[in-house]
């Protein structure tokens, strides 16, 4: 199914622009890195706080300040990733590393949504063992996404 989507994307004017422009791919690549920094910087610091780092920082205040940055990072990643994918859609669809990255993104997003549903307020009590586990899983998943994203260039 991913290959069919990739073939459809590859035949669009957007893909022709993404692949043919001297600036589209490099700018999208830089923006993708910026989005990753915002995502990992925002969500990653909250995860670290849940795991016990920075104990003097109020968790709820930290989450309120950094969650919007993480969400902005996701939007930047989706927009820039669309350009990067369109520029080489068919080859990426055939990459096992890219497919694994997509799976990890799906699991990481599901973990984030589940966390938000389960833990709406973070300052009511110290982090619980399940919330700490979800934070650890979040860190591992997002770092895995970043790692596999970088490995795509070498596969």
PDB file of C-alpha atoms in Angstrom:
ATOM      1  CA  UNK A   1       0.000   0.000   0.000  1.00  0.00           C
ATOM      2  CA  UNK A   2       2.845   2.402   0.806  1.00  0.00           C
ATOM      3  CA  UNK A   3       4.307   1.784  -2.648  1.00  0.00           C
ATOM      4  CA  UNK A   4       0.974   2.666  -4.267  1.00  0.00           C
ATOM      5  CA  UNK A   5       0.799   5.876  -2.258  1.00  0.00           C
ATOM      6  CA  UNK A   6       4.395   6.659  -3.186  1.00  0.00           C
ATOM      7  CA  UNK A   7       3.729   6.106  -6.881  1.00  0.00           C
ATOM      8  CA  UNK A   8       0.697   8.391  -6.706  1.00  0.00           C
ATOM      9  CA  UNK A   9       2.702  11.069  -4.879  1.00  0.00           C
ATOM     10  CA  UNK A  10       5.606  10.738  -7.325  1.00  0.00           C
ATOM     11  CA  UNK A  11       3.319  11.594 -10.235  1.00  0.00           C
ATOM     12  CA  UNK A  12       2.176  14.924  -8.768  1.00  0.00           C
ATOM     13  CA  UNK A  13       3.420  18.426  -9.595  1.00  0.00           C
ATOM     14  CA  UNK A  14       4.344  18.749  -5.904  1.00  0.00           C
ATOM     15  CA  UNK A  15       6.796  15.849  -6.276  1.00  0.00           C
ATOM     16  CA  UNK A  16       8.234  17.335  -9.452  1.00  0.00           C
ATOM     17  CA  UNK A  17       8.779  20.600  -7.605  1.00  0.00           C
ATOM     18  CA  UNK A  18      10.267  18.871  -4.535  1.00  0.00           C
ATOM     19  CA  UNK A  19      12.684  16.837  -6.645  1.00  0.00           C
ATOM     20  CA  UNK A  20      13.488  19.523  -9.207  1.00  0.00           C
ATOM     21  CA  UNK A  21      13.944  22.639  -7.112  1.00  0.00           C
ATOM     22  CA  UNK A  22      17.469  23.538  -6.084  1.00  0.00           C
ATOM     23  CA  UNK A  23      16.165  24.788  -2.740  1.00  0.00           C
ATOM     24  CA  UNK A  24      13.148  22.671  -1.804  1.00  0.00           C
ATOM     25  CA  UNK A  25      14.994  19.603  -0.538  1.00  0.00           C
ATOM     26  CA  UNK A  26      17.777  21.367   1.405  1.00  0.00           C
ATOM     27  CA  UNK A  27      15.342  23.828   3.013  1.00  0.00           C
ATOM     28  CA  UNK A  28      12.961  20.983   3.895  1.00  0.00           C
ATOM     29  CA  UNK A  29      15.872  19.046   5.381  1.00  0.00           C
ATOM     30  CA  UNK A  30      16.868  21.967   7.618  1.00  0.00           C
ATOM     31  CA  UNK A  31      13.232  22.502   8.646  1.00  0.00           C
ATOM     32  CA  UNK A  32      12.920  18.781   9.379  1.00  0.00           C
ATOM     33  CA  UNK A  33      15.875  19.059  11.740  1.00  0.00           C
ATOM     34  CA  UNK A  34      14.320  22.116  13.391  1.00  0.00           C
ATOM     35  CA  UNK A  35      11.055  20.219  13.865  1.00  0.00           C
ATOM     36  CA  UNK A  36      12.931  17.300  15.402  1.00  0.00           C
ATOM     37  CA  UNK A  37      14.761  19.611  17.806  1.00  0.00           C
ATOM     38  CA  UNK A  38      11.472  21.210  18.875  1.00  0.00           C
ATOM     39  CA  UNK A  39       9.791  17.846  19.305  1.00  0.00           C
ATOM     40  CA  UNK A  40      12.607  16.174  21.222  1.00  0.00           C
ATOM     41  CA  UNK A  41      13.436  19.343  23.111  1.00  0.00           C
ATOM     42  CA  UNK A  42       9.863  19.791  24.222  1.00  0.00           C
ATOM     43  CA  UNK A  43       8.577  16.281  24.732  1.00  0.00           C
ATOM     44  CA  UNK A  44      11.993  14.898  25.647  1.00  0.00           C
ATOM     45  CA  UNK A  45      12.463  17.312  28.542  1.00  0.00           C
ATOM     46  CA  UNK A  46       9.006  16.496  29.886  1.00  0.00           C
ATOM     47  CA  UNK A  47       9.847  12.799  29.627  1.00  0.00           C
ATOM     48  CA  UNK A  48      13.126  13.361  31.462  1.00  0.00           C
ATOM     49  CA  UNK A  49      11.303  15.301  34.182  1.00  0.00           C
ATOM     50  CA  UNK A  50       8.867  12.403  34.581  1.00  0.00           C
ATOM     51  CA  UNK A  51      11.865  10.103  34.939  1.00  0.00           C
ATOM     52  CA  UNK A  52      13.245  12.191  37.795  1.00  0.00           C
ATOM     53  CA  UNK A  53      15.448  14.825  36.163  1.00  0.00           C
ATOM     54  CA  UNK A  54      15.058  18.459  37.233  1.00  0.00           C
ATOM     55  CA  UNK A  55      12.991  17.622  40.352  1.00  0.00           C
ATOM     56  CA  UNK A  56      12.682  21.261  41.422  1.00  0.00           C
ATOM     57  CA  UNK A  57      10.886  22.233  38.211  1.00  0.00           C
ATOM     58  CA  UNK A  58       7.108  21.920  38.549  1.00  0.00           C
ATOM     59  CA  UNK A  59       6.033  19.229  36.117  1.00  0.00           C
ATOM     60  CA  UNK A  60       2.730  20.814  35.112  1.00  0.00           C
ATOM     61  CA  UNK A  61       4.375  24.198  34.450  1.00  0.00           C
ATOM     62  CA  UNK A  62       7.107  22.535  32.404  1.00  0.00           C
ATOM     63  CA  UNK A  63       4.530  20.576  30.397  1.00  0.00           C
ATOM     64  CA  UNK A  64       2.444  23.695  29.754  1.00  0.00           C
ATOM     65  CA  UNK A  65       5.522  25.550  28.497  1.00  0.00           C
ATOM     66  CA  UNK A  66       7.081  22.792  26.395  1.00  0.00           C
ATOM     67  CA  UNK A  67       4.153  20.817  24.972  1.00  0.00           C
ATOM     68  CA  UNK A  68       3.286  23.565  22.464  1.00  0.00           C
ATOM     69  CA  UNK A  69       6.895  23.476  21.241  1.00  0.00           C
ATOM     70  CA  UNK A  70       6.694  19.717  20.767  1.00  0.00           C
ATOM     71  CA  UNK A  71       3.411  20.044  18.897  1.00  0.00           C
ATOM     72  CA  UNK A  72       4.872  22.793  16.704  1.00  0.00           C
ATOM     73  CA  UNK A  73       7.772  20.448  16.011  1.00  0.00           C
ATOM     74  CA  UNK A  74       5.376  17.734  14.869  1.00  0.00           C
ATOM     75  CA  UNK A  75       3.670  20.121  12.450  1.00  0.00           C
ATOM     76  CA  UNK A  76       7.030  21.243  11.047  1.00  0.00           C
ATOM     77  CA  UNK A  77       8.117  17.610  10.729  1.00  0.00           C
ATOM     78  CA  UNK A  78       4.952  16.675   8.830  1.00  0.00           C
ATOM     79  CA  UNK A  79       5.244  19.635   6.456  1.00  0.00           C
ATOM     80  CA  UNK A  80       8.961  19.233   5.783  1.00  0.00           C
ATOM     81  CA  UNK A  81       8.710  15.436   5.727  1.00  0.00           C
ATOM     82  CA  UNK A  82       6.087  15.710   3.004  1.00  0.00           C
ATOM     83  CA  UNK A  83       8.567  17.558   0.816  1.00  0.00           C
ATOM     84  CA  UNK A  84      11.357  15.084   1.594  1.00  0.00           C
ATOM     85  CA  UNK A  85       9.059  12.129   0.873  1.00  0.00           C
ATOM     86  CA  UNK A  86       7.681  13.607  -2.345  1.00  0.00           C
ATOM     87  CA  UNK A  87      11.184  14.221  -3.679  1.00  0.00           C
ATOM     88  CA  UNK A  88      12.007  10.494  -3.562  1.00  0.00           C
ATOM     89  CA  UNK A  89       8.745   8.737  -2.730  1.00  0.00           C
ATOM     90  CA  UNK A  90       9.172   5.451  -4.566  1.00  0.00           C
ATOM     91  CA  UNK A  91      12.682   4.808  -3.255  1.00  0.00           C
ATOM     92  CA  UNK A  92      11.627   5.684   0.293  1.00  0.00           C
ATOM     93  CA  UNK A  93       8.587   3.414   0.091  1.00  0.00           C
ATOM     94  CA  UNK A  94      10.938   0.554  -0.717  1.00  0.00           C
ATOM     95  CA  UNK A  95      13.206   1.276   2.234  1.00  0.00           C
ATOM     96  CA  UNK A  96      12.770  -0.989   5.236  1.00  0.00           C
ATOM     97  CA  UNK A  97      14.353   1.663   7.439  1.00  0.00           C
ATOM     98  CA  UNK A  98      11.815   4.257   6.286  1.00  0.00           C
ATOM     99  CA  UNK A  99       8.932   1.870   6.892  1.00  0.00           C
ATOM    100  CA  UNK A 100      10.268   1.120  10.373  1.00  0.00           C
ATOM    101  CA  UNK A 101      10.510   4.866  11.023  1.00  0.00           C
ATOM    102  CA  UNK A 102       6.835   5.238  10.069  1.00  0.00           C
ATOM    103  CA  UNK A 103       5.855   2.415  12.422  1.00  0.00           C
ATOM    104  CA  UNK A 104       7.805   4.001  15.274  1.00  0.00           C
ATOM    105  CA  UNK A 105       6.150   7.368  14.577  1.00  0.00           C
ATOM    106  CA  UNK A 106       2.729   5.734  14.796  1.00  0.00           C
ATOM    107  CA  UNK A 107       3.554   4.007  18.078  1.00  0.00           C
ATOM    108  CA  UNK A 108       5.139   7.170  19.525  1.00  0.00           C
ATOM    109  CA  UNK A 109       2.094   9.270  18.622  1.00  0.00           C
ATOM    110  CA  UNK A 110      -0.240   6.658  20.103  1.00  0.00           C
ATOM    111  CA  UNK A 111       1.861   6.656  23.295  1.00  0.00           C
ATOM    112  CA  UNK A 112       1.674  10.470  23.457  1.00  0.00           C
ATOM    113  CA  UNK A 113      -2.100  10.500  22.992  1.00  0.00           C
ATOM    114  CA  UNK A 114      -2.549   7.731  25.567  1.00  0.00           C
ATOM    115  CA  UNK A 115      -0.369   9.636  28.017  1.00  0.00           C
ATOM    116  CA  UNK A 116      -2.419  12.824  27.563  1.00  0.00           C
ATOM    117  CA  UNK A 117      -5.662  10.904  28.047  1.00  0.00           C
ATOM    118  CA  UNK A 118      -4.420   9.134  31.177  1.00  0.00           C
ATOM    119  CA  UNK A 119      -2.528  12.046  32.711  1.00  0.00           C
ATOM    120  CA  UNK A 120      -4.318  15.322  32.028  1.00  0.00           C
ATOM    121  CA  UNK A 121      -2.807  17.070  35.047  1.00  0.00           C
ATOM    122  CA  UNK A 122       0.761  16.323  36.040  1.00  0.00           C
ATOM    123  CA  UNK A 123       1.119  18.259  39.277  1.00  0.00           C
ATOM    124  CA  UNK A 124      -1.398  16.412  41.428  1.00  0.00           C
ATOM    125  CA  UNK A 125       1.048  13.761  42.624  1.00  0.00           C
ATOM    126  CA  UNK A 126       4.549  12.476  41.985  1.00  0.00           C
ATOM    127  CA  UNK A 127       4.914  10.577  38.702  1.00  0.00           C
ATOM    128  CA  UNK A 128       3.651   7.015  38.961  1.00  0.00           C
ATOM    129  CA  UNK A 129       5.478   3.944  37.726  1.00  0.00           C
ATOM    130  CA  UNK A 130       3.191   3.668  34.650  1.00  0.00           C
ATOM    131  CA  UNK A 131       3.709   7.348  33.757  1.00  0.00           C
ATOM    132  CA  UNK A 132       7.469   6.913  34.113  1.00  0.00           C
ATOM    133  CA  UNK A 133       7.353   3.842  31.885  1.00  0.00           C
ATOM    134  CA  UNK A 134       5.392   5.762  29.259  1.00  0.00           C
ATOM    135  CA  UNK A 135       7.976   8.568  29.455  1.00  0.00           C
ATOM    136  CA  UNK A 136      10.822   6.096  28.978  1.00  0.00           C
ATOM    137  CA  UNK A 137       9.022   4.496  26.034  1.00  0.00           C
ATOM    138  CA  UNK A 138       8.403   7.961  24.572  1.00  0.00           C
ATOM    139  CA  UNK A 139      12.078   8.876  24.756  1.00  0.00           C
ATOM    140  CA  UNK A 140      13.137   5.575  23.225  1.00  0.00           C
ATOM    141  CA  UNK A 141      10.583   5.803  20.416  1.00  0.00           C
ATOM    142  CA  UNK A 142      11.332   9.405  19.430  1.00  0.00           C
ATOM    143  CA  UNK A 143      15.085   8.768  19.564  1.00  0.00           C
ATOM    144  CA  UNK A 144      14.471   5.681  17.418  1.00  0.00           C
ATOM    145  CA  UNK A 145      12.501   7.773  14.927  1.00  0.00           C
ATOM    146  CA  UNK A 146      15.358  10.290  14.759  1.00  0.00           C
ATOM    147  CA  UNK A 147      17.959   7.548  14.398  1.00  0.00           C
ATOM    148  CA  UNK A 148      16.132   5.721  11.626  1.00  0.00           C
ATOM    149  CA  UNK A 149      15.484   9.040   9.899  1.00  0.00           C
ATOM    150  CA  UNK A 150      19.210   9.691   9.757  1.00  0.00           C
ATOM    151  CA  UNK A 151      19.947   6.087   8.697  1.00  0.00           C
ATOM    152  CA  UNK A 152      17.719   6.385   5.629  1.00  0.00           C
ATOM    153  CA  UNK A 153      20.510   8.268   3.861  1.00  0.00           C
ATOM    154  CA  UNK A 154      22.901   5.364   4.377  1.00  0.00           C
ATOM    155  CA  UNK A 155      20.673   2.458   3.399  1.00  0.00           C
TER     156      UNK A 155
END
